[in-house]
mmCIF file of C-alpha atoms in Angstrom:
data_model
loop_
_atom_site.group_PDB
_atom_site.id
_atom_site.type_symbol
_atom_site.label_atom_id
_atom_site.label_comp_id
_atom_site.label_asym_id
_atom_site.label_seq_id
_atom_site.Cartn_x
_atom_site.Cartn_y
_atom_site.Cartn_z
ATOM 1 C CA ASP A 270 -178.042 152.857 104.096
ATOM 2 C CA ALA A 271 -181.571 151.955 103.139
ATOM 3 C CA GLY A 272 -182.016 155.316 101.266
ATOM 4 C CA VAL A 273 -185.212 156.841 101.146
ATOM 5 C CA THR A 274 -188.083 154.858 102.331
ATOM 6 C CA GLN A 275 -191.616 155.317 101.688
ATOM 7 C CA SER A 276 -194.963 153.861 103.369
ATOM 8 C CA PRO A 277 -197.349 152.475 102.519
ATOM 9 C CA THR A 278 -196.569 151.368 99.022
ATOM 10 C CA HIS A 279 -200.060 150.882 97.980
ATOM 11 C CA LEU A 280 -203.447 152.081 99.254
ATOM 12 C CA ILE A 281 -206.864 152.542 98.226
ATOM 13 C CA LYS A 282 -209.288 154.912 99.490
ATOM 14 C CA THR A 283 -212.806 156.443 98.629
ATOM 15 C CA ARG A 284 -213.702 160.024 97.666
ATOM 16 C CA GLY A 285 -213.864 162.308 100.788
ATOM 17 C CA GLN A 286 -211.532 160.244 102.960
ATOM 18 C CA GLN A 287 -208.217 161.468 104.270
ATOM 19 C CA VAL A 288 -204.882 159.880 103.706
ATOM 20 C CA THR A 289 -201.293 160.141 105.272
ATOM 21 C CA LEU A 290 -198.373 158.998 103.465
ATOM 22 C CA ARG A 291 -194.870 158.595 105.157
ATOM 23 C CA CYS A 292 -191.189 159.424 104.195
ATOM 24 C CA SER A 293 -187.994 158.746 105.937
ATOM 25 C CA PRO A 294 -185.013 160.650 104.223
ATOM 26 C CA LYS A 295 -181.660 159.463 103.186
ATOM 27 C CA SER A 296 -179.398 159.220 106.166
ATOM 28 C CA GLY A 297 -177.715 162.611 106.591
ATOM 29 C CA HIS A 298 -180.463 164.537 104.774
ATOM 30 C CA ASP A 299 -182.334 167.246 106.062
ATOM 31 C CA THR A 300 -184.804 168.289 103.584
ATOM 32 C CA VAL A 301 -187.616 166.518 102.156
ATOM 33 C CA SER A 302 -189.740 167.155 99.215
ATOM 34 C CA TRP A 303 -193.203 165.807 97.939
ATOM 35 C CA TYR A 304 -194.121 165.121 94.281
ATOM 36 C CA GLN A 305 -197.337 163.833 92.718
ATOM 37 C CA GLN A 306 -196.636 161.965 89.586
ATOM 38 C CA ALA A 307 -199.977 160.935 87.489
ATOM 39 C CA LEU A 308 -199.886 158.365 85.088
ATOM 40 C CA GLY A 309 -197.886 159.474 81.900
ATOM 41 C CA GLN A 310 -196.794 162.561 83.599
ATOM 42 C CA GLY A 311 -193.585 163.832 85.337
ATOM 43 C CA PRO A 312 -193.364 164.498 89.045
ATOM 44 C CA GLN A 313 -195.090 167.560 90.022
ATOM 45 C CA PHE A 314 -194.029 169.619 92.819
ATOM 46 C CA ILE A 315 -196.198 169.753 95.851
ATOM 47 C CA PHE A 316 -193.882 171.129 98.775
ATOM 48 C CA GLN A 317 -190.707 171.044 100.582
ATOM 49 C CA TYR A 318 -189.917 170.836 104.094
ATOM 50 C CA TYR A 319 -186.714 172.058 105.908
ATOM 51 C CA GLU A 320 -186.401 172.317 109.910
ATOM 52 C CA GLU A 321 -190.044 171.264 110.257
ATOM 53 C CA GLU A 322 -191.406 174.018 108.076
ATOM 54 C CA GLU A 323 -192.943 174.158 104.789
ATOM 55 C CA ARG A 324 -190.330 176.135 102.711
ATOM 56 C CA GLN A 325 -191.532 176.007 99.061
ATOM 57 C CA ARG A 326 -194.949 175.070 97.859
ATOM 58 C CA GLY A 327 -196.032 174.266 94.186
ATOM 59 C CA ASN A 328 -199.574 174.790 92.710
ATOM 60 C CA PHE A 329 -201.690 172.236 95.115
ATOM 61 C CA PRO A 330 -204.706 173.278 97.059
ATOM 62 C CA ASP A 331 -204.846 173.291 100.665
ATOM 63 C CA ARG A 332 -206.254 169.886 101.043
ATOM 64 C CA PHE A 333 -202.564 169.022 100.594
ATOM 65 C CA SER A 334 -200.559 169.414 103.770
ATOM 66 C CA GLY A 335 -197.364 167.920 105.440
ATOM 67 C CA HIS A 336 -195.390 167.814 108.247
ATOM 68 C CA GLN A 337 -191.406 167.231 108.973
ATOM 69 C CA PHE A 338 -190.377 165.657 112.264
ATOM 70 C CA PRO A 339 -187.202 166.351 114.454
ATOM 71 C CA ASN A 340 -185.695 163.392 112.950
ATOM 72 C CA TYR A 341 -186.244 164.643 109.398
ATOM 73 C CA SER A 342 -188.734 162.396 108.319
ATOM 74 C CA SER A 343 -192.153 163.722 106.773
ATOM 75 C CA GLU A 344 -195.778 163.268 106.262
ATOM 76 C CA LEU A 345 -197.975 164.136 103.547
ATOM 77 C CA ASN A 346 -201.724 164.406 104.336
ATOM 78 C CA VAL A 347 -204.509 164.816 101.682
ATOM 79 C CA ASN A 348 -207.989 165.842 102.897
ATOM 80 C CA ALA A 349 -211.403 165.280 101.049
ATOM 81 C CA LEU A 350 -209.879 163.035 98.607
ATOM 82 C CA LEU A 351 -210.884 163.274 94.886
ATOM 83 C CA LEU A 352 -210.648 161.004 92.001
ATOM 84 C CA GLY A 353 -208.097 163.224 90.456
ATOM 85 C CA ASP A 354 -205.706 162.727 93.558
ATOM 86 C CA SER A 355 -205.133 159.030 92.281
ATOM 87 C CA ALA A 356 -201.194 158.905 91.549
ATOM 88 C CA LEU A 357 -198.088 157.857 92.660
ATOM 89 C CA TYR A 358 -196.614 159.908 95.436
ATOM 90 C CA LEU A 359 -193.009 160.400 95.438
ATOM 91 C CA CYS A 360 -190.589 161.613 98.472
ATOM 92 C CA ALA A 361 -187.258 163.051 97.672
ATOM 93 C CA SER A 362 -184.695 163.950 100.156
ATOM 94 C CA SER A 363 -181.377 166.199 99.962
ATOM 95 C CA LEU A 364 -179.274 168.545 101.664
ATOM 96 C CA VAL A 365 -180.093 171.946 101.650
ATOM 97 C CA ARG A 366 -176.603 173.443 102.208
ATOM 98 C CA THR A 367 -175.106 171.419 99.198
ATOM 99 C CA LEU A 368 -173.521 172.313 95.944
ATOM 100 C CA SER A 369 -174.751 168.989 94.521
ATOM 101 C CA ARG A 370 -178.622 169.915 94.781
ATOM 102 C CA GLU A 371 -179.023 166.014 93.861
ATOM 103 C CA LEU A 372 -182.733 164.692 94.620
ATOM 104 C CA PHE A 373 -182.733 160.969 96.038
ATOM 105 C CA PHE A 374 -186.194 159.398 95.493
ATOM 106 C CA GLY A 375 -188.167 156.895 97.279
ATOM 107 C CA GLU A 376 -190.037 154.251 95.506
ATOM 108 C CA GLY A 377 -193.276 156.085 95.895
ATOM 109 C CA SER A 378 -196.751 155.463 97.502
ATOM 110 C CA ARG A 379 -199.287 154.575 94.847
ATOM 111 C CA LEU A 380 -202.798 156.048 95.853
ATOM 112 C CA THR A 381 -206.077 154.874 94.242
ATOM 113 C CA VAL A 382 -209.142 156.986 94.964
ATOM 114 C CA LEU A 383 -212.493 155.322 94.155
ATOM 115 C CA ALA B 25 -192.287 180.647 86.826
ATOM 116 C CA GLN B 26 -190.302 177.936 85.938
ATOM 117 C CA ARG B 27 -191.292 175.177 83.171
ATOM 118 C CA VAL B 28 -189.461 172.512 81.671
ATOM 119 C CA THR B 29 -190.883 171.007 78.333
ATOM 120 C CA GLN B 30 -189.841 167.635 76.542
ATOM 121 C CA PRO B 31 -191.477 167.486 73.279
ATOM 122 C CA GLU B 32 -191.156 163.498 72.717
ATOM 123 C CA LYS B 33 -193.076 161.258 74.823
ATOM 124 C CA LEU B 34 -191.328 158.434 73.120
ATOM 125 C CA LEU B 35 -188.160 158.159 70.972
ATOM 126 C CA SER B 36 -187.366 154.749 69.214
ATOM 127 C CA VAL B 37 -183.640 154.304 67.975
ATOM 128 C CA PHE B 38 -181.590 151.251 66.840
ATOM 129 C CA LYS B 39 -178.752 150.267 68.768
ATOM 130 C CA GLY B 40 -175.697 151.781 67.691
ATOM 131 C CA ALA B 41 -177.826 154.741 66.556
ATOM 132 C CA PRO B 42 -177.241 158.424 67.893
ATOM 133 C CA VAL B 43 -179.472 159.514 70.573
ATOM 134 C CA GLU B 44 -181.065 163.144 71.314
ATOM 135 C CA LEU B 45 -183.816 163.691 74.086
ATOM 136 C CA LYS B 46 -184.868 167.281 74.149
ATOM 137 C CA CYS B 47 -185.316 169.528 76.638
ATOM 138 C CA ASN B 48 -186.465 173.431 76.928
ATOM 139 C CA TYR B 49 -186.793 175.201 79.724
ATOM 140 C CA SER B 50 -188.510 178.695 81.024
ATOM 141 C CA TYR B 51 -186.880 180.291 83.794
ATOM 142 C CA SER B 52 -186.089 184.013 84.658
ATOM 143 C CA GLY B 53 -183.066 183.469 86.892
ATOM 144 C CA SER B 54 -179.838 181.661 86.355
ATOM 145 C CA PRO B 55 -180.878 177.875 85.996
ATOM 146 C CA GLU B 56 -179.662 174.778 87.222
ATOM 147 C CA LEU B 57 -180.588 171.989 84.899
ATOM 148 C CA PHE B 58 -180.542 168.019 85.714
ATOM 149 C CA TRP B 59 -181.372 164.888 83.643
ATOM 150 C CA TYR B 60 -182.849 162.066 85.990
ATOM 151 C CA VAL B 61 -183.460 158.581 84.869
ATOM 152 C CA GLN B 62 -185.848 155.768 85.678
ATOM 153 C CA TYR B 63 -184.783 152.221 84.712
ATOM 154 C CA SER B 64 -187.577 149.413 84.713
ATOM 155 C CA ARG B 65 -188.499 148.646 88.172
ATOM 156 C CA GLN B 66 -186.056 151.189 89.724
ATOM 157 C CA ARG B 67 -186.590 154.437 91.317
ATOM 158 C CA LEU B 68 -185.983 157.921 89.674
ATOM 159 C CA GLN B 69 -182.210 158.579 89.953
ATOM 160 C CA LEU B 70 -179.898 161.450 88.842
ATOM 161 C CA LEU B 71 -177.944 160.806 85.500
ATOM 162 C CA LEU B 72 -176.321 164.130 85.302
ATOM 163 C CA ARG B 73 -176.201 167.872 85.989
ATOM 164 C CA HIS B 74 -174.893 170.659 83.920
ATOM 165 C CA ILE B 75 -172.614 172.358 86.293
ATOM 166 C CA SER B 76 -170.672 169.059 86.430
ATOM 167 C CA ARG B 77 -170.010 169.023 82.784
ATOM 168 C CA GLU B 78 -169.311 165.480 82.940
ATOM 169 C CA SER B 79 -170.083 162.325 80.681
ATOM 170 C CA ILE B 80 -172.275 159.543 82.348
ATOM 171 C CA LYS B 81 -172.777 156.508 80.698
ATOM 172 C CA GLY B 82 -171.758 157.908 77.440
ATOM 173 C CA PHE B 83 -174.477 160.751 77.853
ATOM 174 C CA THR B 84 -173.650 164.369 77.940
ATOM 175 C CA ALA B 85 -175.986 167.370 77.936
ATOM 176 C CA ASP B 86 -175.086 171.294 77.270
ATOM 177 C CA LEU B 87 -176.704 173.900 78.766
ATOM 178 C CA ASN B 88 -177.741 176.547 75.784
ATOM 179 C CA LYS B 89 -178.917 179.614 77.665
ATOM 180 C CA GLY B 90 -179.475 181.612 74.110
ATOM 181 C CA GLU B 91 -181.994 178.614 73.006
ATOM 182 C CA THR B 92 -183.026 177.755 76.565
ATOM 183 C CA SER B 93 -182.255 174.175 75.980
ATOM 184 C CA PHE B 94 -180.570 171.320 77.710
ATOM 185 C CA HIS B 95 -180.832 168.286 75.165
ATOM 186 C CA LEU B 96 -179.276 165.037 76.138
ATOM 187 C CA LYS B 97 -176.981 163.168 73.849
ATOM 188 C CA LYS B 98 -175.188 159.863 73.341
ATOM 189 C CA PRO B 99 -173.141 158.920 70.365
ATOM 190 C CA PHE B 100 -174.237 155.309 70.237
ATOM 191 C CA ALA B 101 -177.239 154.004 71.805
ATOM 192 C CA GLN B 102 -177.162 150.670 73.785
ATOM 193 C CA GLU B 103 -179.962 148.270 74.923
ATOM 194 C CA GLU B 104 -179.405 149.111 78.474
ATOM 195 C CA ASP B 105 -180.207 152.707 78.031
ATOM 196 C CA SER B 106 -183.902 151.878 77.491
ATOM 197 C CA ALA B 107 -185.548 154.084 80.505
ATOM 198 C CA MET B 108 -187.628 157.149 81.114
ATOM 199 C CA TYR B 109 -185.772 160.115 80.990
ATOM 200 C CA TYR B 110 -186.980 163.279 82.909
ATOM 201 C CA CYS B 111 -185.265 166.919 82.395
ATOM 202 C CA ALA B 112 -185.396 168.881 85.546
ATOM 203 C CA LEU B 113 -184.665 172.393 86.528
ATOM 204 C CA SER B 114 -183.736 173.742 89.962
ATOM 205 C CA GLY B 115 -184.866 177.418 90.770
ATOM 206 C CA GLN B 116 -183.924 179.067 93.943
ATOM 207 C CA LEU B 117 -186.344 181.131 96.102
ATOM 208 C CA GLY B 118 -185.047 182.372 99.574
ATOM 209 C CA GLY B 119 -182.159 179.730 99.442
ATOM 210 C CA TYR B 120 -184.461 176.957 98.977
ATOM 211 C CA GLN B 121 -184.487 174.804 95.867
ATOM 212 C CA LYS B 122 -187.566 173.993 93.912
ATOM 213 C CA VAL B 123 -187.303 171.522 91.283
ATOM 214 C CA THR B 124 -189.340 171.110 88.354
ATOM 215 C CA PHE B 125 -189.650 168.117 86.191
ATOM 216 C CA GLY B 126 -190.759 167.723 82.376
ATOM 217 C CA THR B 127 -193.246 164.971 81.396
ATOM 218 C CA GLY B 128 -190.388 162.556 80.515
ATOM 219 C CA THR B 129 -189.485 160.793 77.267
ATOM 220 C CA LYS B 130 -189.337 157.219 77.057
ATOM 221 C CA LEU B 131 -186.204 156.127 75.212
ATOM 222 C CA GLN B 132 -186.670 152.476 73.586
ATOM 223 C CA VAL B 133 -183.441 151.040 72.022
ATOM 224 C CA ILE B 134 -184.276 148.179 69.553
ATOM 225 C CA PRO B 135 -181.754 145.481 68.901
#
């Protein structure tokens, strides 16, 4: 089991561009959550997907959107990039109906906006 | 709203000394608290959860609802404990969990 995998690992964009980040959850997991981690900060919750729908959302603008596919993989899209969007984007997978509530994290995609 | 506060960015202790990483939370419902750890060059991973009441790698944490705290403790620090520690709170809305993390505390164990 490869665990949670994310791509790309690093990318550089310029202001105003759009970016798509991808995540494959741990085998057997059905829920994907996305987090933004700025330098020196803890992970900030962006949103959570289950059954191909957004179920919970953090305090992020509509420029941040996502998608979940039937195979449970997920994408995070960010439009009209700002310098402040530079961060490590983490994907975490879990099982919605479990007592464990443990999140399994990927290694992240580091986005730099110039 | 749910919030997690970790007041210390850095905690340095000598090997063999006791460790206490502080965590306070704010949540209107019944909270589920966790500690996650990130060792150098590794991904973020679960260390322990309050409902399990278990000791992992010598670490324990007790949920104190009166003080809204969930401090992480270890009686004798080891060099391999050096890592970034994040306190996290899981809140429920409509059956779906939202996990909020604190800003993290870097534990540095001095040999």
